[in-house]
């Protein structure tokens, strides 16, 4: 295949990187993806829209394999594999170093049942290097996940990943084999994602409780403000809270200020 992407594929790649960045910032978005499933959005690399004119300069590896729920290792490297009791080795002595390059792009990598709309951490990962002795390592922790929503019910796996890359240089003490290494391990815990809705009667009961609480709180506040107002008015003897004698003296003073003479009637005969 051709390693370079077409304009449409590159646009899909940028969109996928944007979603991945949002997932790292806001984990709740993954719950939205679980519920909506984004069936209208493709989660795989779209095909090239035009016929390739460039020479083929890369290879594509795709497929699936059944693995045990134990720690494992999936790697892509150079050389003929030779099996031995403790594993296997690769003989790459007859392959020129300038003949290979481990620049790669991961379009999709998942464990368990594939569900449309769920974007995995390594989807869209792109690593480009000009050094032929580059080693890429991905350490994956797989967590079994059970989905129980109104749209889907499935058993799948989600995972977290830690990346590491370095240049193999035996003279400098950096030993190893150049290539792409995916080391995974399965967690002993299981995560269950379920979707539940509140019944209508329970919603109405809670709504009535909220409304009643609002009325009770406003009544208490009204009583408290009135009590404080009564204390202030009684302390300063304002308005109707003045004593009777003070009110009469206050009225007489008002009459004198208005140039009115009080009428005194003594021993009047009618």
mmCIF file of C-alpha atoms in Angstrom:
data_model
loop_
_atom_site.group_PDB
_atom_site.id
_atom_site.type_symbol
_atom_site.label_atom_id
_atom_site.label_comp_id
_atom_site.label_asym_id
_atom_site.label_seq_id
_atom_site.Cartn_x
_atom_site.Cartn_y
_atom_site.Cartn_z
ATOM 1 C CA UNK A 1 0.000 0.000 0.000
ATOM 2 C CA UNK A 2 0.931 3.697 0.001
ATOM 3 C CA UNK A 3 1.938 5.066 3.386
ATOM 4 C CA UNK A 4 0.893 8.660 2.649
ATOM 5 C CA UNK A 5 -2.792 9.402 3.154
ATOM 6 C CA UNK A 6 -5.079 11.029 0.642
ATOM 7 C CA UNK A 7 -6.697 14.414 1.509
ATOM 8 C CA UNK A 8 -9.911 12.732 2.640
ATOM 9 C CA UNK A 9 -8.048 10.190 4.732
ATOM 10 C CA UNK A 10 -5.884 12.919 6.262
ATOM 11 C CA UNK A 11 -9.047 14.824 7.222
ATOM 12 C CA UNK A 12 -10.363 11.672 8.912
ATOM 13 C CA UNK A 13 -7.010 11.357 10.694
ATOM 14 C CA UNK A 14 -7.183 14.911 12.078
ATOM 15 C CA UNK A 15 -10.756 14.380 13.256
ATOM 16 C CA UNK A 16 -9.746 11.207 15.045
ATOM 17 C CA UNK A 17 -6.832 12.994 16.737
ATOM 18 C CA UNK A 18 -9.199 15.739 17.895
ATOM 19 C CA UNK A 19 -11.558 13.174 19.428
ATOM 20 C CA UNK A 20 -8.636 11.425 21.104
ATOM 21 C CA UNK A 21 -7.468 14.698 22.662
ATOM 22 C CA UNK A 22 -10.981 15.407 23.953
ATOM 23 C CA UNK A 23 -11.168 11.903 25.430
ATOM 24 C CA UNK A 24 -7.942 12.489 27.341
ATOM 25 C CA UNK A 25 -9.269 15.781 28.736
ATOM 26 C CA UNK A 26 -12.866 14.785 29.432
ATOM 27 C CA UNK A 27 -13.401 11.138 30.304
ATOM 28 C CA UNK A 28 -17.169 11.545 30.485
ATOM 29 C CA UNK A 29 -17.216 11.833 26.687
ATOM 30 C CA UNK A 30 -16.450 8.141 26.493
ATOM 31 C CA UNK A 31 -19.706 7.444 28.334
ATOM 32 C CA UNK A 32 -21.512 9.475 25.687
ATOM 33 C CA UNK A 33 -19.848 7.366 23.006
ATOM 34 C CA UNK A 34 -20.968 4.215 24.775
ATOM 35 C CA UNK A 35 -24.562 5.427 24.790
ATOM 36 C CA UNK A 36 -24.877 7.013 21.360
ATOM 37 C CA UNK A 37 -22.439 4.660 19.565
ATOM 38 C CA UNK A 38 -21.921 7.309 16.844
ATOM 39 C CA UNK A 39 -23.216 4.954 14.172
ATOM 40 C CA UNK A 40 -23.050 7.655 11.535
ATOM 41 C CA UNK A 41 -19.349 8.339 12.061
ATOM 42 C CA UNK A 42 -16.849 5.854 10.581
ATOM 43 C CA UNK A 43 -14.334 4.515 13.086
ATOM 44 C CA UNK A 44 -12.112 2.892 10.447
ATOM 45 C CA UNK A 45 -9.860 4.476 7.857
ATOM 46 C CA UNK A 46 -11.969 5.319 4.775
ATOM 47 C CA UNK A 47 -10.768 3.920 1.449
ATOM 48 C CA UNK A 48 -8.664 6.014 -0.870
ATOM 49 C CA UNK A 49 -10.916 8.045 -3.184
ATOM 50 C CA UNK A 50 -8.569 7.996 -6.167
ATOM 51 C CA UNK A 51 -6.375 5.443 -7.869
ATOM 52 C CA UNK A 52 -2.817 5.547 -6.490
ATOM 53 C CA UNK A 53 -0.157 6.788 -8.884
ATOM 54 C CA UNK A 54 2.809 6.603 -6.505
ATOM 55 C CA UNK A 55 4.840 3.428 -6.028
ATOM 56 C CA UNK A 56 3.794 1.164 -3.176
ATOM 57 C CA UNK A 57 6.137 1.825 -0.282
ATOM 58 C CA UNK A 58 4.483 0.208 2.752
ATOM 59 C CA UNK A 59 2.628 -2.900 3.890
ATOM 60 C CA UNK A 60 -0.655 -3.247 5.769
ATOM 61 C CA UNK A 61 -1.245 -5.829 8.466
ATOM 62 C CA UNK A 62 -4.841 -6.593 9.409
ATOM 63 C CA UNK A 63 -6.823 -9.447 10.891
ATOM 64 C CA UNK A 64 -7.754 -10.867 14.269
ATOM 65 C CA UNK A 65 -6.433 -13.572 16.536
ATOM 66 C CA UNK A 66 -7.743 -15.351 19.628
ATOM 67 C CA UNK A 67 -5.529 -14.930 22.695
ATOM 68 C CA UNK A 68 -5.682 -16.254 26.233
ATOM 69 C CA UNK A 69 -6.516 -13.917 29.104
ATOM 70 C CA UNK A 70 -2.914 -13.789 30.240
ATOM 71 C CA UNK A 71 0.039 -11.527 29.520
ATOM 72 C CA UNK A 72 1.154 -11.665 25.897
ATOM 73 C CA UNK A 73 3.372 -10.021 23.333
ATOM 74 C CA UNK A 74 2.608 -9.053 19.748
ATOM 75 C CA UNK A 75 5.552 -7.707 17.797
ATOM 76 C CA UNK A 76 6.515 -6.795 14.245
ATOM 77 C CA UNK A 77 10.210 -6.930 13.470
ATOM 78 C CA UNK A 78 12.708 -8.033 10.822
ATOM 79 C CA UNK A 79 14.203 -11.466 10.340
ATOM 80 C CA UNK A 80 13.276 -15.102 10.106
ATOM 81 C CA UNK A 81 11.752 -16.404 13.367
ATOM 82 C CA UNK A 82 13.411 -19.368 15.027
ATOM 83 C CA UNK A 83 11.477 -21.122 17.777
ATOM 84 C CA UNK A 84 13.119 -22.409 20.950
ATOM 85 C CA UNK A 85 11.763 -23.663 24.307
ATOM 86 C CA UNK A 86 11.707 -20.192 25.909
ATOM 87 C CA UNK A 87 10.114 -18.381 22.964
ATOM 88 C CA UNK A 88 11.550 -17.490 19.603
ATOM 89 C CA UNK A 89 14.199 -15.242 18.090
ATOM 90 C CA UNK A 90 14.624 -13.401 14.819
ATOM 91 C CA UNK A 91 17.653 -13.691 12.593
ATOM 92 C CA UNK A 92 18.100 -10.438 10.649
ATOM 93 C CA UNK A 93 21.792 -10.718 9.836
ATOM 94 C CA UNK A 94 21.124 -11.122 6.128
ATOM 95 C CA UNK A 95 18.779 -8.100 5.919
ATOM 96 C CA UNK A 96 20.324 -4.723 5.167
ATOM 97 C CA UNK A 97 19.582 -1.986 7.706
ATOM 98 C CA UNK A 98 18.636 0.438 4.938
ATOM 99 C CA UNK A 99 15.961 -1.972 3.692
ATOM 100 C CA UNK A 100 13.435 -1.409 6.485
ATOM 101 C CA UNK A 101 11.858 1.415 8.466
ATOM 102 C CA UNK A 102 9.389 1.006 11.321
ATOM 103 C CA UNK A 103 7.399 4.173 10.777
ATOM 104 C CA UNK A 104 3.825 3.062 11.257
ATOM 105 C CA UNK A 105 0.251 4.154 11.689
ATOM 106 C CA UNK A 106 -2.334 2.261 13.744
ATOM 107 C CA UNK A 107 -5.770 2.699 12.239
ATOM 108 C CA UNK A 108 -7.550 0.398 14.666
ATOM 109 C CA UNK A 109 -6.559 -1.872 17.539
ATOM 110 C CA UNK A 110 -9.084 -3.364 19.924
ATOM 111 C CA UNK A 111 -9.689 -6.327 22.194
ATOM 112 C CA UNK A 112 -12.907 -8.273 22.392
ATOM 113 C CA UNK A 113 -16.079 -7.660 20.439
ATOM 114 C CA UNK A 114 -15.831 -4.739 18.037
ATOM 115 C CA UNK A 115 -18.532 -2.141 18.615
ATOM 116 C CA UNK A 116 -19.054 0.791 16.218
ATOM 117 C CA UNK A 117 -18.554 4.191 17.778
ATOM 118 C CA UNK A 118 -16.084 3.192 20.500
ATOM 119 C CA UNK A 119 -12.705 4.801 19.839
ATOM 120 C CA UNK A 120 -9.749 2.991 21.343
ATOM 121 C CA UNK A 121 -6.651 4.777 22.710
ATOM 122 C CA UNK A 122 -4.341 3.644 19.894
ATOM 123 C CA UNK A 123 -6.688 4.408 17.013
ATOM 124 C CA UNK A 124 -5.075 6.948 14.711
ATOM 125 C CA UNK A 125 -1.604 6.715 16.297
ATOM 126 C CA UNK A 126 1.110 7.709 13.820
ATOM 127 C CA UNK A 127 4.873 7.388 14.359
ATOM 128 C CA UNK A 128 7.357 8.484 11.703
ATOM 129 C CA UNK A 129 11.118 8.094 11.996
ATOM 130 C CA UNK A 130 14.118 8.256 9.692
ATOM 131 C CA UNK A 131 16.200 5.892 11.855
ATOM 132 C CA UNK A 132 16.063 2.233 10.876
ATOM 133 C CA UNK A 133 17.083 1.082 14.395
ATOM 134 C CA UNK A 134 14.021 2.527 16.137
ATOM 135 C CA UNK A 135 12.106 0.503 18.719
ATOM 136 C CA UNK A 136 8.475 1.279 19.548
ATOM 137 C CA UNK A 137 6.867 -0.265 22.613
ATOM 138 C CA UNK A 138 3.209 -0.156 23.680
ATOM 139 C CA UNK A 139 2.344 -1.437 27.163
ATOM 140 C CA UNK A 140 -1.378 -2.202 27.304
ATOM 141 C CA UNK A 141 -3.594 -3.067 30.268
ATOM 142 C CA UNK A 142 -6.835 -4.678 29.107
ATOM 143 C CA UNK A 143 -9.941 -4.349 31.303
ATOM 144 C CA UNK A 144 -13.006 -6.519 30.529
ATOM 145 C CA UNK A 145 -16.065 -4.312 30.099
ATOM 146 C CA UNK A 146 -19.732 -5.257 30.018
ATOM 147 C CA UNK A 147 -22.175 -2.855 28.355
ATOM 148 C CA UNK A 148 -25.840 -2.798 29.353
ATOM 149 C CA UNK A 149 -27.558 0.168 27.725
ATOM 150 C CA UNK A 150 -30.871 0.724 25.982
ATOM 151 C CA UNK A 151 -29.107 0.632 22.615
ATOM 152 C CA UNK A 152 -26.731 -2.275 23.011
ATOM 153 C CA UNK A 153 -25.743 -5.115 25.309
ATOM 154 C CA UNK A 154 -22.308 -6.593 24.690
ATOM 155 C CA UNK A 155 -19.153 -7.871 26.314
ATOM 156 C CA UNK A 156 -16.069 -6.021 25.152
ATOM 157 C CA UNK A 157 -12.701 -4.830 26.473
ATOM 158 C CA UNK A 158 -11.266 -1.385 26.987
ATOM 159 C CA UNK A 159 -7.611 -0.704 27.634
ATOM 160 C CA UNK A 160 -5.090 1.904 28.676
ATOM 161 C CA UNK A 161 -1.698 2.239 27.015
ATOM 162 C CA UNK A 162 1.754 3.571 27.836
ATOM 163 C CA UNK A 163 4.116 4.363 24.950
ATOM 164 C CA UNK A 164 7.891 4.226 24.799
ATOM 165 C CA UNK A 165 10.347 4.589 21.940
ATOM 166 C CA UNK A 166 14.131 4.592 21.715
ATOM 167 C CA UNK A 167 16.956 4.094 19.266
ATOM 168 C CA UNK A 168 18.848 0.801 19.360
ATOM 169 C CA UNK A 169 22.559 1.530 19.701
ATOM 170 C CA UNK A 170 24.637 -1.321 21.073
ATOM 171 C CA UNK A 171 27.760 0.833 21.252
ATOM 172 C CA UNK A 172 25.988 3.284 23.591
ATOM 173 C CA UNK A 173 24.442 0.541 25.749
ATOM 174 C CA UNK A 174 20.932 0.710 24.279
ATOM 175 C CA UNK A 175 20.353 -2.949 23.488
ATOM 176 C CA UNK A 176 17.325 -4.595 22.006
ATOM 177 C CA UNK A 177 15.678 -5.341 18.682
ATOM 178 C CA UNK A 178 14.251 -2.666 16.433
ATOM 179 C CA UNK A 179 10.586 -3.089 15.651
ATOM 180 C CA UNK A 180 7.054 -2.559 16.994
ATOM 181 C CA UNK A 181 6.219 -4.364 20.247
ATOM 182 C CA UNK A 182 2.756 -4.526 21.785
ATOM 183 C CA UNK A 183 2.832 -6.033 25.280
ATOM 184 C CA UNK A 184 -0.576 -6.569 26.843
ATOM 185 C CA UNK A 185 -1.891 -7.874 30.136
ATOM 186 C CA UNK A 186 -5.462 -8.556 31.245
ATOM 187 C CA UNK A 187 -6.802 -7.028 34.442
ATOM 188 C CA UNK A 188 -8.534 -9.212 36.999
ATOM 189 C CA UNK A 189 -11.290 -6.625 37.471
ATOM 190 C CA UNK A 190 -14.363 -6.082 35.318
ATOM 191 C CA UNK A 191 -16.096 -2.787 34.583
ATOM 192 C CA UNK A 192 -19.859 -2.712 34.038
ATOM 193 C CA UNK A 193 -21.370 0.250 32.162
ATOM 194 C CA UNK A 194 -25.137 0.370 32.671
ATOM 195 C CA UNK A 195 -27.788 2.900 31.733
ATOM 196 C CA UNK A 196 -30.754 3.517 34.014
ATOM 197 C CA UNK A 197 -33.628 5.981 33.844
ATOM 198 C CA UNK A 198 -35.684 7.369 36.722
ATOM 199 C CA UNK A 199 -39.382 6.309 36.725
ATOM 200 C CA UNK A 200 -41.980 9.035 36.198
ATOM 201 C CA UNK A 201 -43.592 8.593 39.618
ATOM 202 C CA UNK A 202 -40.224 8.945 41.341
ATOM 203 C CA UNK A 203 -39.517 12.102 39.370
ATOM 204 C CA UNK A 204 -42.892 13.591 40.409
ATOM 205 C CA UNK A 205 -42.286 12.730 44.072
ATOM 206 C CA UNK A 206 -38.888 14.418 43.994
ATOM 207 C CA UNK A 207 -40.355 17.420 42.189
ATOM 208 C CA UNK A 208 -43.048 17.827 44.851
ATOM 209 C CA UNK A 209 -40.400 17.537 47.546
ATOM 210 C CA UNK A 210 -38.352 20.275 45.917
ATOM 211 C CA UNK A 211 -41.364 22.590 45.556
ATOM 212 C CA UNK A 212 -42.419 21.977 49.168
ATOM 213 C CA UNK A 213 -38.886 22.661 50.346
ATOM 214 C CA UNK A 214 -38.848 25.961 48.469
ATOM 215 C CA UNK A 215 -42.124 27.091 50.079
ATOM 216 C CA UNK A 216 -40.946 26.029 53.537
ATOM 217 C CA UNK A 217 -37.638 27.829 53.145
ATOM 218 C CA UNK A 218 -39.251 31.053 51.906
ATOM 219 C CA UNK A 219 -41.722 30.942 54.828
ATOM 220 C CA UNK A 220 -38.910 30.546 57.327
ATOM 221 C CA UNK A 221 -37.000 33.426 55.754
ATOM 222 C CA UNK A 222 -40.108 35.611 55.846
ATOM 223 C CA UNK A 223 -40.650 34.858 59.535
ATOM 224 C CA UNK A 224 -36.994 35.552 60.335
ATOM 225 C CA UNK A 225 -37.010 38.894 58.522
ATOM 226 C CA UNK A 226 -40.243 39.914 60.255
ATOM 227 C CA UNK A 227 -38.843 38.958 63.647
ATOM 228 C CA UNK A 228 -35.701 41.018 63.065
ATOM 229 C CA UNK A 229 -37.792 43.962 61.870
ATOM 230 C CA UNK A 230 -39.961 43.784 65.007
ATOM 231 C CA UNK A 231 -36.884 43.806 67.248
ATOM 232 C CA UNK A 232 -35.413 46.842 65.469
ATOM 233 C CA UNK A 233 -38.697 48.789 65.571
ATOM 234 C CA UNK A 234 -39.263 48.064 69.266
ATOM 235 C CA UNK A 235 -35.731 49.093 70.189
ATOM 236 C CA UNK A 236 -35.921 52.462 68.444
ATOM 237 C CA UNK A 237 -39.694 52.904 69.097
ATOM 238 C CA UNK A 238 -40.660 53.689 65.548
ATOM 239 C CA UNK A 239 -44.165 54.109 64.144
ATOM 240 C CA UNK A 240 -46.893 52.074 65.823
ATOM 241 C CA UNK A 241 -44.388 50.688 68.299
ATOM 242 C CA UNK A 242 -44.163 54.042 70.208
ATOM 243 C CA UNK A 243 -45.827 54.154 73.703
ATOM 244 C CA UNK A 244 -49.199 55.958 73.982
ATOM 245 C CA UNK A 245 -47.881 58.947 75.949
ATOM 246 C CA UNK A 246 -45.068 59.430 73.455
ATOM 247 C CA UNK A 247 -47.539 59.350 70.623
ATOM 248 C CA UNK A 248 -49.775 62.007 72.280
ATOM 249 C CA UNK A 249 -46.799 64.284 72.957
ATOM 250 C CA UNK A 250 -45.625 63.801 69.420
ATOM 251 C CA UNK A 251 -49.074 64.754 68.073
ATOM 252 C CA UNK A 252 -49.235 67.912 70.241
ATOM 253 C CA UNK A 253 -45.841 68.991 69.044
ATOM 254 C CA UNK A 254 -47.006 68.515 65.485
ATOM 255 C CA UNK A 255 -50.064 70.699 66.172
ATOM 256 C CA UNK A 256 -47.898 73.487 67.639
ATOM 257 C CA UNK A 257 -45.655 73.333 64.640
ATOM 258 C CA UNK A 258 -48.698 73.738 62.428
ATOM 259 C CA UNK A 259 -49.749 76.945 64.443
ATOM 260 C CA UNK A 260 -52.844 75.317 65.845
ATOM 261 C CA UNK A 261 -54.052 76.193 69.365
ATOM 262 C CA UNK A 262 -55.519 73.374 71.379
ATOM 263 C CA UNK A 263 -59.164 73.894 72.463
ATOM 264 C CA UNK A 264 -59.669 73.725 76.241
ATOM 265 C CA UNK A 265 -63.219 73.267 77.482
ATOM 266 C CA UNK A 266 -63.871 73.480 81.210
ATOM 267 C CA UNK A 267 -67.233 73.468 82.888
ATOM 268 C CA UNK A 268 -68.978 73.980 79.664
ATOM 269 C CA UNK A 269 -72.736 74.161 79.755
ATOM 270 C CA UNK A 270 -74.609 72.934 76.780
#
